[in-house]
PDB file of C-alpha atoms in Angstrom:
ATOM      1  CA  MET A   1      -6.410  -0.057 -14.758  1.00  0.00           C
ATOM      2  CA  THR A   2      -9.296   1.271 -12.722  1.00  0.00           C
ATOM      3  CA  VAL A   3      -9.653   2.133  -9.027  1.00  0.00           C
ATOM      4  CA  SER A   4     -12.769   0.097  -8.164  1.00  0.00           C
ATOM      5  CA  THR A   5     -12.518  -0.050  -4.464  1.00  0.00           C
ATOM      6  CA  THR A   6     -12.214   2.800  -1.518  1.00  0.00           C
ATOM      7  CA  THR A   7     -10.403   0.285   0.767  1.00  0.00           C
ATOM      8  CA  ARG A   8      -7.190   1.530   1.861  1.00  0.00           C
ATOM      9  CA  LYS A   9      -6.516  -0.436   5.016  1.00  0.00           C
ATOM     10  CA  LYS A  10      -6.914  -3.994   6.551  1.00  0.00           C
ATOM     11  CA  SER A  11      -6.646  -4.943  10.095  1.00  0.00           C
ATOM     12  CA  TYR A  12      -6.040  -8.110  11.372  1.00  0.00           C
ATOM     13  CA  THR A  13      -5.245  -9.784  14.941  1.00  0.00           C
ATOM     14  CA  GLY A  14      -1.975 -11.546  15.443  1.00  0.00           C
ATOM     15  CA  ASN A  15      -1.715 -15.289  16.648  1.00  0.00           C
ATOM     16  CA  ALA A  16       1.962 -15.372  17.481  1.00  0.00           C
ATOM     17  CA  SER A  17       2.019 -17.809  14.101  1.00  0.00           C
ATOM     18  CA  THR A  18       0.786 -16.140  11.180  1.00  0.00           C
ATOM     19  CA  THR A  19       3.634 -14.483   9.192  1.00  0.00           C
ATOM     20  CA  VAL A  20       1.459 -13.431   5.938  1.00  0.00           C
ATOM     21  CA  PHE A  21      -1.206 -10.725   5.758  1.00  0.00           C
ATOM     22  CA  ALA A  22      -3.087 -10.006   2.687  1.00  0.00           C
ATOM     23  CA  TYR A  23      -4.057  -6.394   1.187  1.00  0.00           C
ATOM     24  CA  ASP A  24      -6.601  -6.351  -1.415  1.00  0.00           C
ATOM     25  CA  PHE A  25      -6.047  -2.999  -2.822  1.00  0.00           C
ATOM     26  CA  ARG A  26      -3.599  -1.358  -5.325  1.00  0.00           C
ATOM     27  CA  ILE A  27      -0.218   0.224  -4.410  1.00  0.00           C
ATOM     28  CA  PHE A  28       2.336   1.418  -6.918  1.00  0.00           C
ATOM     29  CA  SER A  29       5.642   0.654  -4.932  1.00  0.00           C
ATOM     30  CA  ASN A  30       6.406  -1.327  -1.796  1.00  0.00           C
ATOM     31  CA  SER A  31       6.748   1.837   0.086  1.00  0.00           C
ATOM     32  CA  ASP A  32       3.390   2.840  -0.356  1.00  0.00           C
ATOM     33  CA  LEU A  33       2.224   0.556   2.638  1.00  0.00           C
ATOM     34  CA  LYS A  34       2.782   1.362   6.200  1.00  0.00           C
ATOM     35  CA  VAL A  35       2.111  -1.710   8.935  1.00  0.00           C
ATOM     36  CA  TYR A  36       1.520  -1.259  12.221  1.00  0.00           C
ATOM     37  CA  VAL A  37       1.627  -3.723  15.074  1.00  0.00           C
ATOM     38  CA  ASP A  38       0.031  -2.584  18.497  1.00  0.00           C
ATOM     39  CA  SER A  39      -0.014   0.816  16.727  1.00  0.00           C
ATOM     40  CA  VAL A  40       3.945   0.553  16.507  1.00  0.00           C
ATOM     41  CA  LEU A  41       4.753   1.582  12.886  1.00  0.00           C
ATOM     42  CA  LYS A  42       7.218  -1.239  11.592  1.00  0.00           C
ATOM     43  CA  SER A  43      10.196  -1.080   8.987  1.00  0.00           C
ATOM     44  CA  LEU A  44       9.997  -2.136   5.465  1.00  0.00           C
ATOM     45  CA  ASP A  45      12.427  -4.910   4.867  1.00  0.00           C
ATOM     46  CA  THR A  46      13.808  -4.742   8.559  1.00  0.00           C
ATOM     47  CA  HIS A  47      10.033  -6.188  10.040  1.00  0.00           C
ATOM     48  CA  TYR A  48       8.526  -7.139   6.899  1.00  0.00           C
ATOM     49  CA  THR A  49       8.449  -7.401   3.287  1.00  0.00           C
ATOM     50  CA  VAL A  50       5.455  -6.591   0.929  1.00  0.00           C
ATOM     51  CA  SER A  51       4.526  -8.320  -2.590  1.00  0.00           C
ATOM     52  CA  GLY A  52       2.051  -7.599  -5.073  1.00  0.00           C
ATOM     53  CA  ALA A  53       3.071  -3.748  -5.726  1.00  0.00           C
ATOM     54  CA  GLY A  54       1.320  -2.778  -8.876  1.00  0.00           C
ATOM     55  CA  ALA A  55      -0.856  -5.624  -9.162  1.00  0.00           C
ATOM     56  CA  GLN A  56      -5.007  -4.431  -9.195  1.00  0.00           C
ATOM     57  CA  SER A  57      -5.677  -7.576  -6.683  1.00  0.00           C
ATOM     58  CA  GLY A  58      -3.120  -5.994  -3.902  1.00  0.00           C
ATOM     59  CA  GLY A  59      -0.704  -9.077  -2.482  1.00  0.00           C
ATOM     60  CA  ASN A  60       0.660  -9.808   0.760  1.00  0.00           C
ATOM     61  CA  VAL A  61       2.832  -8.240   3.994  1.00  0.00           C
ATOM     62  CA  THR A  62       4.958 -11.095   5.305  1.00  0.00           C
ATOM     63  CA  PHE A  63       6.944 -10.385   8.568  1.00  0.00           C
ATOM     64  CA  THR A  64      10.557 -11.470   8.432  1.00  0.00           C
ATOM     65  CA  THR A  65      12.083 -14.168  11.078  1.00  0.00           C
ATOM     66  CA  GLY A  66      11.452 -12.845  14.732  1.00  0.00           C
ATOM     67  CA  ASN A  67       8.781 -10.443  14.017  1.00  0.00           C
ATOM     68  CA  THR A  68       6.085 -12.293  13.937  1.00  0.00           C
ATOM     69  CA  PRO A  69       2.928 -10.510  15.358  1.00  0.00           C
ATOM     70  CA  GLY A  70       2.189 -11.908  18.852  1.00  0.00           C
ATOM     71  CA  SER A  71      -0.928 -13.488  19.956  1.00  0.00           C
ATOM     72  CA  SER A  72      -3.943 -11.028  20.053  1.00  0.00           C
ATOM     73  CA  THR A  73      -1.743  -7.784  18.576  1.00  0.00           C
ATOM     74  CA  SER A  74      -3.257  -5.564  16.535  1.00  0.00           C
ATOM     75  CA  VAL A  75      -2.084  -5.714  13.081  1.00  0.00           C
ATOM     76  CA  VAL A  76      -2.859  -2.773  10.624  1.00  0.00           C
ATOM     77  CA  ILE A  77      -2.026  -2.432   6.883  1.00  0.00           C
ATOM     78  CA  LEU A  78      -2.489   0.924   5.301  1.00  0.00           C
ATOM     79  CA  ARG A  79      -1.963   2.162   1.787  1.00  0.00           C
ATOM     80  CA  VAL A  80      -0.397   5.934   2.175  1.00  0.00           C
ATOM     81  CA  ILE A  81       1.113   6.906  -1.349  1.00  0.00           C
ATOM     82  CA  PRO A  82       3.245   9.820  -1.785  1.00  0.00           C
ATOM     83  CA  ARG A  83       1.938  13.470  -2.617  1.00  0.00           C
ATOM     84  CA  THR A  84       4.173  14.010  -5.398  1.00  0.00           C
ATOM     85  CA  GLN A  85       3.923  13.730  -9.280  1.00  0.00           C
ATOM     86  CA  ALA A  86       6.508  11.656 -10.740  1.00  0.00           C
ATOM     87  CA  THR A  87       5.195  11.325 -14.103  1.00  0.00           C
ATOM     88  CA  ASP A  88       7.042  13.966 -16.665  1.00  0.00           C
ATOM     89  CA  TYR A  89       4.652  14.701 -19.636  1.00  0.00           C
ATOM     90  CA  VAL A  90       6.964  15.786 -22.378  1.00  0.00           C
ATOM     91  CA  ASP A  91       5.753  18.162 -25.157  1.00  0.00           C
ATOM     92  CA  ASN A  92       5.378  16.614 -28.873  1.00  0.00           C
ATOM     93  CA  SER A  93       6.445  13.247 -27.234  1.00  0.00           C
ATOM     94  CA  ALA A  94       4.082   9.972 -27.395  1.00  0.00           C
ATOM     95  CA  LEU A  95       1.339  10.096 -24.427  1.00  0.00           C
ATOM     96  CA  SER A  96       1.228   6.920 -22.826  1.00  0.00           C
ATOM     97  CA  ALA A  97      -2.509   5.566 -21.892  1.00  0.00           C
ATOM     98  CA  SER A  98      -0.932   3.689 -18.711  1.00  0.00           C
ATOM     99  CA  ALA A  99       0.903   6.701 -17.917  1.00  0.00           C
ATOM    100  CA  LEU A 100      -2.559   9.004 -17.697  1.00  0.00           C
ATOM    101  CA  GLU A 101      -4.076   5.952 -16.121  1.00  0.00           C
ATOM    102  CA  ASP A 102      -1.632   5.820 -13.290  1.00  0.00           C
ATOM    103  CA  THR A 103      -1.954   8.904 -12.606  1.00  0.00           C
ATOM    104  CA  ALA A 104      -5.494   9.453 -12.295  1.00  0.00           C
ATOM    105  CA  ASP A 105      -5.302   6.373 -10.292  1.00  0.00           C
ATOM    106  CA  LYS A 106      -2.717   8.069  -7.738  1.00  0.00           C
ATOM    107  CA  ASN A 107      -4.780  11.146  -7.544  1.00  0.00           C
ATOM    108  CA  LEU A 108      -8.060   9.451  -6.747  1.00  0.00           C
ATOM    109  CA  MET A 109      -5.956   7.035  -4.023  1.00  0.00           C
ATOM    110  CA  LEU A 110      -4.924  10.733  -2.656  1.00  0.00           C
ATOM    111  CA  ILE A 111      -8.555  11.974  -2.510  1.00  0.00           C
ATOM    112  CA  GLN A 112      -9.361   8.463  -0.674  1.00  0.00           C
ATOM    113  CA  GLU A 113      -6.374   9.060   1.795  1.00  0.00           C
ATOM    114  CA  ILE A 114      -7.639  12.507   2.532  1.00  0.00           C
ATOM    115  CA  ASP A 115     -11.189  11.675   2.654  1.00  0.00           C
TER     116      ASP A 115
END
């Protein structure tokens, strides 16, 4: 896949009834998102769930029952990629194009984060 956007953050204003907030950038795993409500970091699977990991077009953050952002609260969804290299390239084994692409994509996303 390609990284076709520099977007890594979405901001919304809560209204005490909306529980689903979209993000339109790629993440590799659910834990690649940090979600803040009024500058307070929320916990994955406690306060919200994530869909769309791996999808080029993004997905949704859905707040769990009892954690709906209140009226006029700030909701920020931020991509934060771990600064690790998880792909292991083995000598004389088949080299997957998708593994190479994911590594390149992750590196570009990290550069965007630092920028």
